[in-house]
């Protein structure tokens, strides 16, 4: 509880508030191919390239529209909004993973998303995926060797027998999710962004992962959390950004924003 | 709705009001004051090389993971690593060796053909994998941080590992057709190294193009097939050109063709009857030049768009 008050003490902290993330009029546009009537065949592709007409079947999705905010060291910031309001997109842009169409994001150190799913391969054993995932997140081989046992124990994959040496495609969805979380949470982060990662696994695993998230929060300078669970936002965040249709609707202390949000969504 | 957005504005100002000294500074100036760096900005070229070196273990782990995952669902498993190139060579032998008589006048036709097929396949699949390296791995690019050049390099490394399996098959075929190991076999290593650098450079060019125009993946098979027929994979270019009147520049182009250069080098290294006299002039210079040119130019060209990968 004590650490949650760090960010919101307005008088003492105001003098030395050090920004860790500055978003300046940020716009993100996705381009989606293959939505129109255009055929995907090789001749159609040749035709398009020759005619220099790339526009067929391309739709632009303006996911984030002119968002500006500044996050400070020690803050824990929640992101709320309905599905498709641009929360995850905003996080990816802050992490520098999605290029901005206009505007800029400045960050202290390298922000990282808590997630490693994309680097893992279902056809490989759990064992190899731990190594591959760790390397993909930028850990060295020595670091992975040191933490390997910790990762496997934390995931609890081996509780029901030697599953870590089986391919990941043989895991149940819950087991796979637990292993993914365990790998992702094994690394230390400067600015940490968590995208609804808390709802995986059974009850016991959820408790363990919440404790791990709290640990990560202590180590990281600033934490962003995307969630649809207002209770977990209330528990962990002292400031909330409310996004709707890609625009920043509200930015303020948790209670104020959540109250307005609940009123708007009729909860 | 309107009341909500009004309170938004007030609270936003109240909340993120900067300390007095920061007032009037633009976002960029404040960022500079506190030493923040632009997120997702492109690092300098030396810094990029350093980051890439730091990720070398990821590059090799990703390559071998992809290679193992490739056949892990098949019953024969990793046997396919060897069986696929073997079947490939067999098909080309049936068509070009038996049906169409390109074997006429070419001594040791089977080793000649198989070497050509394997070496060209190395370049071909590197280019194809490079084209999809970014566009086919957007999930990875959008989830984790790493120098994006890891992907095309990793795919080329995977092709190199694949080629080593093929070379094992090739050695068996060579021995089976009476080619005895000689000192010249050691030339395989420099030749492969140069070809690998050339392939990687080309794959990086294709990766950038393919990330912008994913349609390229559909078009590439045609271009690669055209290139294959122009590279003397299943026939001897010299024999085809003999006695025909071709313009000087066509001959120069055919001899400078990097795929033909690397194939000829490999044949020269492995096949006794493919003597130095059959090599085009300045062949090592061409092999090294292509590798250097493509490697450096491809790398710089790929790096130039580093911050833009991951969109669309």
XYZ file of C-alpha atoms in Angstrom:
579
model
C 0.000 0.000 0.000
C 2.760 2.403 0.948
C 4.346 2.425 -2.483
C 1.104 3.453 -4.131
C 1.248 6.854 -2.485
C 4.600 7.746 -3.958
C 3.284 9.132 -7.190
C 0.363 11.146 -5.909
C 1.902 13.327 -3.276
C 1.376 16.580 -5.093
C 3.294 19.111 -3.024
C 6.577 17.398 -2.276
C 6.825 15.494 -5.540
C 5.896 18.390 -7.806
C 9.314 19.990 -7.487
C 11.182 16.910 -8.615
C 8.783 15.205 -10.963
C 10.925 13.694 -13.612
C 9.156 12.805 -16.860
C 9.772 9.293 -18.142
C 7.372 9.285 -21.090
C 6.236 12.307 -23.107
C 3.688 11.785 -25.879
C 3.297 14.807 -28.108
C 0.235 14.967 -30.396
C 0.584 11.313 -31.318
C -1.258 9.892 -34.333
C -1.171 6.219 -35.305
C -2.551 4.941 -38.590
C -2.804 1.263 -39.500
C -2.891 0.211 -43.130
C -4.869 -2.940 -43.753
C -4.430 -4.794 -47.027
C -6.776 -7.164 -48.765
C -10.023 -5.616 -47.652
C -11.201 -4.686 -51.123
C -12.075 -6.792 -54.149
C -8.444 -7.052 -55.319
C -7.239 -10.577 -56.043
C -4.176 -11.860 -54.252
C -2.796 -13.721 -57.271
C 0.640 -13.147 -58.705
C -0.702 -11.649 -61.925
C -2.829 -9.187 -59.986
C 0.217 -8.209 -57.964
C 2.261 -7.727 -61.130
C -0.519 -5.653 -62.614
C -0.662 -3.391 -59.574
C 3.074 -2.897 -59.424
C 3.295 -2.051 -63.114
C 0.468 0.449 -62.881
C 1.921 1.934 -59.701
C -1.505 1.833 -58.136
C -1.089 0.503 -54.608
C -4.421 1.756 -53.355
C -6.680 -1.185 -54.241
C -8.067 -2.824 -51.171
C -6.072 -0.748 -48.694
C -7.979 0.701 -45.788
C -6.546 3.083 -43.278
C -7.508 2.817 -39.639
C -6.793 5.940 -37.630
C -6.342 4.193 -34.279
C -4.869 6.981 -32.148
C -5.760 10.603 -32.859
C -3.624 13.326 -31.353
C -2.912 12.008 -27.866
C -0.601 14.033 -25.612
C 0.411 13.231 -22.047
C 3.424 13.156 -19.772
C 4.157 10.299 -17.397
C 6.472 10.781 -14.431
C 8.829 8.509 -12.536
C 7.085 6.431 -9.893
C 3.680 6.739 -11.485
C 1.493 3.786 -12.217
C -0.923 4.658 -14.983
C -4.057 2.763 -15.985
C -5.534 2.867 -19.474
C -9.265 2.369 -19.819
C -11.765 2.580 -22.644
C -14.081 0.303 -24.590
C -12.766 -2.422 -26.914
C -11.031 -0.968 -29.949
C -10.523 2.450 -28.398
C -6.793 2.370 -29.118
C -5.368 1.416 -25.727
C -3.072 -1.363 -26.901
C -2.062 0.615 -29.981
C -1.057 3.535 -27.761
C 1.087 1.246 -25.612
C 2.815 -0.198 -28.658
C 3.571 3.294 -29.923
C 5.020 4.294 -26.551
C 7.182 1.181 -26.706
C 8.384 2.318 -30.128
C 6.997 -0.790 -31.811
C 4.469 0.976 -33.999
C 5.762 3.931 -35.982
C 3.852 7.184 -35.475
C 2.107 8.744 -38.432
C 2.479 12.222 -36.875
C 3.696 13.440 -33.512
C 6.403 11.957 -31.304
C 6.965 9.890 -28.212
C 9.973 10.546 -25.969
C 10.936 7.964 -23.388
C 13.484 7.356 -20.688
C 15.311 4.138 -21.447
C 13.625 1.390 -23.384
C 9.965 0.808 -22.532
C 8.889 -2.768 -22.988
C 5.633 -4.627 -23.308
C 5.089 -7.523 -20.997
C 4.639 -10.094 -23.698
C 6.710 -12.603 -25.586
C 3.988 -14.649 -27.310
C 5.004 -13.729 -30.828
C 8.536 -15.081 -30.452
C 7.505 -18.510 -29.211
C 6.919 -21.429 -31.559
C 4.296 -24.057 -30.895
C 6.332 -26.822 -32.502
C 9.258 -26.376 -30.134
C 9.527 -27.820 -26.653
C 8.800 -25.640 -23.643
C 12.483 -25.833 -22.813
C 13.610 -24.376 -26.137
C 10.883 -21.747 -25.981
C 12.160 -20.467 -22.644
C 15.573 -19.911 -24.223
C 14.202 -18.477 -27.465
C 11.786 -16.153 -25.640
C 14.506 -14.934 -23.291
C 16.873 -14.220 -26.182
C 14.090 -12.448 -28.088
C 13.528 -10.146 -25.109
C 17.218 -9.277 -25.144
C 18.468 -11.407 -22.264
C 21.911 -12.948 -22.547
C 22.441 -16.714 -22.534
C 23.957 -16.503 -19.031
C 20.944 -14.596 -17.677
C 18.617 -17.204 -19.125
C 20.664 -20.047 -17.660
C 20.501 -18.377 -14.245
C 16.769 -17.815 -14.373
C 15.736 -20.961 -16.230
C 14.769 -22.950 -13.137
C 12.945 -19.960 -11.711
C 10.910 -19.577 -14.904
C 9.940 -23.249 -15.044
C 9.088 -23.395 -11.336
C 7.042 -20.211 -11.525
C 5.029 -21.484 -14.488
C 4.258 -24.691 -12.603
C 4.441 -26.586 -15.920
C 6.311 -29.485 -14.344
C 3.887 -29.907 -11.449
C 2.016 -32.642 -13.322
C 4.988 -34.421 -14.844
C 7.773 -33.566 -17.229
C 5.886 -31.306 -19.617
C 8.666 -28.800 -20.262
C 10.346 -31.243 -22.653
C 7.177 -31.634 -24.772
C 6.302 -29.359 -27.715
C 4.190 -26.374 -26.720
C 1.384 -27.431 -29.050
C 0.641 -30.299 -26.666
C -0.037 -27.896 -23.772
C -3.517 -26.906 -22.697
C -4.276 -23.235 -23.359
C -3.938 -22.467 -19.663
C -0.529 -24.128 -19.420
C 0.742 -22.298 -22.507
C -0.471 -18.983 -21.105
C 1.295 -19.678 -17.814
C 4.571 -20.463 -19.503
C 4.296 -17.342 -21.675
C 3.683 -15.138 -18.670
C 6.553 -16.726 -16.755
C 8.999 -16.085 -19.584
C 7.822 -12.512 -20.082
C 7.956 -11.674 -16.380
C 11.498 -12.988 -15.984
C 13.078 -9.802 -17.312
C 13.615 -6.457 -15.541
C 12.165 -3.367 -17.187
C 12.659 0.458 -17.118
C 9.194 1.427 -18.249
C 6.848 -1.525 -18.117
C 3.602 -1.924 -20.012
C 1.137 -4.624 -19.145
C -1.668 -5.426 -21.538
C -4.331 -7.464 -19.726
C -1.872 -10.188 -18.855
C -3.285 -10.800 -15.419
C -6.273 -12.893 -16.351
C -4.423 -16.077 -17.340
C -4.231 -19.413 -15.605
C -6.070 -20.791 -12.612
C -6.710 -19.035 -9.320
C -3.403 -20.015 -7.696
C -1.426 -18.880 -10.712
C -3.278 -15.564 -10.862
C -2.282 -14.842 -7.261
C 1.329 -15.658 -8.024
C 1.360 -13.498 -11.133
C -0.189 -10.531 -9.320
C 2.563 -10.731 -6.746
C 5.151 -10.870 -9.521
C 3.605 -7.807 -11.196
C 3.888 -5.899 -7.916
C 7.570 -6.844 -7.762
C 8.103 -5.685 -11.334
C 6.377 -2.405 -10.494
C 8.827 -1.736 -7.704
C 11.769 -2.244 -10.058
C 10.355 -0.316 -13.015
C 10.307 3.485 -13.097
C 6.832 3.789 -14.568
C 4.138 1.214 -15.149
C 1.277 1.293 -17.659
C -1.594 -1.128 -17.227
C -4.375 -1.824 -19.722
C -7.363 -3.528 -18.186
C -11.125 -3.809 -18.360
C -11.220 -4.707 -14.714
C -11.836 -1.449 -12.856
C -11.000 -3.097 -9.576
C -7.483 -4.068 -10.638
C -6.977 -0.533 -11.991
C -8.117 0.910 -8.660
C -5.793 -1.438 -6.791
C -2.676 -0.698 -8.775
C -2.914 2.726 -10.449
C -2.777 6.277 -9.134
C -3.540 7.930 -12.453
C -5.821 6.883 -15.301
C -6.034 7.795 -18.991
C -9.423 7.219 -20.608
C -9.293 6.642 -24.344
C -12.324 6.549 -26.599
C -12.186 6.237 -30.423
C -8.492 7.005 -30.329
C -8.885 10.276 -28.461
C -7.812 11.047 -24.929
C -11.123 11.733 -23.225
C -9.893 12.180 -19.702
C -6.622 12.162 -17.783
C -6.597 12.425 -14.012
C -6.552 10.747 -10.607
C -7.932 7.209 -10.613
C -11.108 7.801 -8.617
C -12.233 10.769 -10.662
C -11.720 9.119 -14.047
C -13.134 5.728 -13.081
C -16.222 7.416 -11.653
C -16.816 9.326 -14.891
C -16.136 6.175 -16.901
C -18.569 4.088 -14.896
C -21.204 6.792 -15.255
C -20.684 6.881 -19.004
C -20.751 3.112 -19.450
C -23.719 2.824 -17.098
C -22.210 0.489 -14.545
C -20.600 13.662 -23.326
C -19.799 17.372 -23.412
C -19.583 17.700 -19.655
C -17.198 14.828 -19.536
C -14.799 16.301 -22.029
C -14.806 19.642 -20.234
C -13.755 18.104 -16.962
C -11.224 16.202 -18.977
C -9.519 19.335 -20.057
C -9.445 20.861 -16.603
C -8.143 17.796 -14.883
C -5.643 17.140 -17.635
C -4.137 20.568 -17.155
C -4.210 20.255 -13.407
C -2.659 16.819 -13.465
C 0.157 17.195 -15.890
C 0.993 20.811 -15.101
C 4.765 20.792 -15.326
C 7.004 22.211 -12.632
C 7.359 25.976 -12.853
C 10.681 25.911 -14.659
C 9.249 23.714 -17.413
C 6.527 26.151 -18.353
C 6.539 27.314 -21.929
C 8.831 24.528 -23.050
C 7.678 22.405 -25.964
C 7.504 18.644 -25.599
C 10.750 18.291 -27.521
C 12.541 20.783 -25.278
C 11.302 19.101 -22.119
C 12.364 15.747 -23.493
C 15.825 17.125 -24.124
C 16.004 18.669 -20.653
C 15.334 15.358 -18.940
C 17.395 13.322 -21.347
C 14.525 11.412 -22.924
C 15.102 9.803 -26.290
C 12.576 9.547 -29.063
C 10.885 6.197 -28.884
C 11.286 4.048 -31.955
C 13.883 6.327 -33.529
C 16.503 4.824 -35.810
C 19.909 4.319 -34.136
C 23.094 5.419 -35.877
C 24.772 2.866 -38.134
C 27.607 1.935 -35.708
C 25.113 1.729 -32.833
C 22.894 -0.481 -34.994
C 25.773 -2.834 -35.724
C 26.543 -2.961 -32.000
C 22.926 -3.813 -31.145
C 22.926 -6.470 -33.834
C 26.086 -8.032 -32.435
C 24.488 -8.051 -29.003
C 21.599 -10.077 -30.450
C 23.760 -12.652 -32.265
C 22.566 -15.460 -29.996
C 18.958 -14.600 -30.786
C 19.740 -14.683 -34.510
C 21.231 -18.169 -34.363
C 18.628 -19.508 -31.909
C 15.785 -18.187 -34.065
C 17.304 -19.770 -37.193
C 17.738 -23.230 -35.690
C 14.338 -23.040 -33.982
C 12.678 -22.317 -37.332
C 14.626 -25.138 -38.934
C 13.579 -27.697 -36.318
C 10.001 -26.488 -36.238
C 9.755 -26.902 -39.999
C 9.492 -30.702 -40.046
C 8.502 -31.396 -36.456
C 4.958 -32.407 -37.445
C 6.140 -34.878 -40.091
C 6.473 -38.534 -39.150
C 9.913 -38.833 -40.678
C 10.860 -35.612 -38.908
C 14.336 -34.288 -39.630
C 14.899 -36.927 -42.357
C 13.140 -34.464 -44.647
C 16.067 -32.071 -44.248
C 18.017 -34.525 -46.414
C 15.164 -36.040 -48.422
C 13.856 -32.719 -49.774
C 17.040 -31.675 -51.607
C 17.510 -35.258 -52.827
C 14.017 -35.379 -54.340
C 14.592 -31.951 -55.827
C 17.724 -33.109 -57.597
C 15.927 -36.231 -58.820
C 13.141 -34.211 -60.450
C 15.579 -31.975 -62.286
C 17.570 -35.049 -63.400
C 14.440 -36.678 -64.842
C 13.460 -33.603 -66.798
C 16.739 -32.059 -67.861
C 18.969 -35.104 -67.825
C 16.664 -37.664 -69.415
C 13.780 -35.903 -71.200
C 15.557 -32.838 -72.545
C 19.055 -33.685 -73.556
C 20.998 -30.944 -71.844
C 23.437 -33.549 -70.586
C 24.985 -33.782 -74.028
C 28.519 -32.483 -73.943
C 28.553 -31.996 -70.189
C 30.851 -34.467 -68.464
C 29.766 -35.648 -64.999
C 26.284 -34.323 -65.642
C 24.679 -35.517 -62.404
C 27.186 -33.831 -60.064
C 27.090 -30.800 -62.357
C 23.296 -30.593 -62.143
C 22.939 -31.323 -58.436
C 25.578 -28.752 -57.480
C 23.791 -26.175 -59.596
C 20.393 -26.961 -58.124
C 21.562 -26.870 -54.503
C 23.596 -23.701 -54.826
C 20.883 -21.854 -56.672
C 18.241 -23.047 -54.209
C 20.329 -21.474 -51.436
C 20.089 -18.038 -53.052
C 16.501 -18.566 -54.163
C 15.141 -19.544 -50.773
C 17.154 -16.821 -49.033
C 15.551 -14.239 -51.289
C 12.066 -15.718 -50.806
C 12.477 -15.894 -47.034
C 13.892 -12.376 -47.017
C 10.859 -11.044 -48.866
C 8.616 -12.325 -46.092
C 11.058 -11.715 -43.240
C 9.313 -8.552 -42.028
C 5.854 -8.814 -43.583
C 5.416 -12.407 -42.383
C 6.550 -11.672 -38.830
C 4.633 -8.498 -38.023
C 3.461 -10.023 -34.741
C 7.056 -10.349 -33.600
C 8.034 -6.919 -34.898
C 5.114 -5.321 -33.081
C 5.695 -7.100 -29.790
C 9.409 -7.000 -29.061
C 12.422 -4.785 -29.467
C 15.379 -5.952 -31.479
C 17.237 -4.623 -34.506
C 14.948 -5.725 -37.322
C 17.914 -6.893 -39.409
C 17.947 -9.905 -37.065
C 15.049 -11.341 -39.057
C 16.443 -11.419 -42.622
C 19.876 -12.450 -41.309
C 18.316 -15.197 -39.254
C 16.331 -16.539 -42.216
C 19.474 -16.589 -44.375
C 21.336 -18.418 -41.626
C 18.527 -20.951 -41.577
C 18.946 -21.427 -45.332
C 22.676 -21.880 -44.829
C 22.036 -24.612 -42.272
C 19.602 -26.186 -44.712
C 22.272 -26.029 -47.412
C 24.748 -27.836 -45.167
C 22.355 -30.792 -45.078
C 22.165 -30.609 -48.878
C 25.954 -30.487 -49.106
C 26.071 -33.721 -47.131
C 23.823 -35.298 -49.749
C 25.975 -33.759 -52.469
C 29.130 -35.349 -51.058
C 27.458 -38.762 -51.180
C 26.363 -38.181 -54.771
C 29.860 -37.019 -55.732
C 31.446 -40.105 -54.193
C 28.798 -42.268 -55.836
C 29.684 -40.846 -59.250
C 33.363 -41.395 -58.776
C 34.507 -37.935 -57.727
C 37.278 -38.393 -55.181
C 37.970 -35.740 -52.539
C 40.797 -33.402 -53.505
C 42.381 -30.339 -51.938
C 40.187 -28.157 -54.117
C 37.173 -29.210 -52.004
C 38.340 -26.748 -49.371
C 37.423 -23.938 -51.778
C 33.831 -24.755 -50.838
C 34.190 -22.758 -47.628
C 35.247 -19.353 -48.993
C 32.746 -19.754 -51.840
C 29.892 -20.503 -49.436
C 30.865 -17.648 -47.146
C 30.846 -15.154 -50.016
C 27.536 -16.480 -51.280
C 26.041 -16.257 -47.790
C 27.044 -12.597 -47.493
C 25.624 -11.892 -50.942
C 22.357 -13.702 -50.100
C 21.977 -11.865 -46.812
C 22.463 -8.483 -48.459
C 19.929 -9.337 -51.138
C 17.498 -10.700 -48.541
C 17.718 -7.432 -46.589
C 16.894 -5.447 -49.719
C 13.940 -7.762 -50.367
C 12.834 -7.567 -46.728
C 12.521 -3.794 -46.925
C 10.737 -3.910 -50.284
C 8.465 -6.722 -49.076
C 7.560 -4.878 -45.897
C 6.221 -2.016 -47.977
C 4.720 -4.130 -50.756
C 3.741 -7.568 -49.426
C 2.492 -8.402 -52.946
C 6.110 -8.943 -53.891
C 5.980 -12.384 -52.278
C 3.534 -13.420 -55.009
C 5.665 -12.001 -57.787
C 9.067 -13.293 -56.652
C 8.672 -16.934 -57.778
C 8.481 -15.752 -61.397
C 11.534 -13.554 -61.107
C 13.487 -16.272 -59.345
C 12.584 -18.861 -61.984
C 13.698 -16.524 -64.752
C 16.942 -15.941 -62.914
C 17.422 -19.682 -62.488
C 17.131 -20.399 -66.218
C 19.597 -17.585 -66.959
C 22.151 -18.941 -64.491
C 23.036 -22.232 -66.146
C 21.748 -24.394 -63.334
C 20.824 -27.374 -65.509
C 22.879 -26.669 -68.608
C 26.260 -25.253 -69.465
C 26.011 -21.619 -70.571
C 29.233 -21.994 -72.559
C 27.807 -24.880 -74.601
C 24.573 -23.033 -75.308
C 26.391 -19.898 -76.429
C 28.954 -21.738 -78.524
C 28.661 -20.999 -82.225
C 25.838 -18.537 -81.683
C 26.166 -14.869 -82.340
C 25.369 -13.061 -79.090
C 26.072 -9.402 -78.445
C 29.094 -8.699 -76.254
C 27.063 -7.195 -73.372
C 24.865 -10.296 -73.080
C 27.932 -12.450 -72.650
C 29.358 -10.054 -70.054
C 26.039 -10.039 -68.185
C 25.780 -13.827 -68.200
C 29.323 -14.151 -66.872
C 28.869 -11.484 -64.188
C 25.574 -12.955 -62.973
C 26.229 -13.579 -59.262
C 24.230 -16.815 -59.157
C 26.238 -18.231 -62.074
C 29.474 -17.062 -60.460
C 28.779 -18.892 -57.186
C 27.524 -22.013 -58.962
C 30.594 -22.162 -61.201
C 32.911 -21.701 -58.240
C 31.288 -24.596 -56.443
C 31.485 -26.829 -59.522
C 35.121 -25.899 -59.967
C 35.796 -26.804 -56.333
C 34.017 -30.156 -56.376
C 34.027 -31.601 -59.890
C 37.293 -32.760 -61.477
C 36.170 -32.333 -65.069
C 35.033 -28.758 -64.386
C 38.468 -27.232 -64.823
C 39.649 -23.668 -64.334
C 39.381 -23.126 -68.086
C 35.584 -23.353 -67.784
C 35.462 -20.544 -65.245
C 34.593 -17.086 -66.528
C 37.432 -14.545 -66.266
C 37.993 -12.839 -62.862
C 35.536 -15.178 -61.162
C 36.861 -14.747 -57.606
C 36.892 -10.983 -58.041
C 33.263 -11.126 -59.105
C 32.342 -13.411 -56.206
C 34.012 -11.135 -53.652
C 32.770 -7.960 -55.307
C 29.160 -9.112 -55.351
C 29.333 -10.182 -51.711
C 30.871 -6.887 -50.612
C 28.559 -4.734 -52.708
C 25.355 -6.561 -51.822
C 26.279 -7.096 -48.183
C 27.081 -3.450 -47.460
C 24.459 -1.863 -49.713
C 21.719 -4.241 -48.542
C 22.525 -3.645 -44.893
C 22.536 0.148 -45.218
C 19.379 0.098 -47.332
C 17.602 -2.025 -44.713
C 18.812 0.135 -41.808
C 17.535 3.305 -43.510
C 13.934 2.217 -42.899
C 14.491 0.640 -39.477
C 11.997 2.868 -37.657
C 9.248 2.223 -40.204
C 9.036 -1.576 -40.030
C 5.906 -2.744 -38.292
C 3.447 -0.387 -39.880
C 0.832 -1.885 -42.193
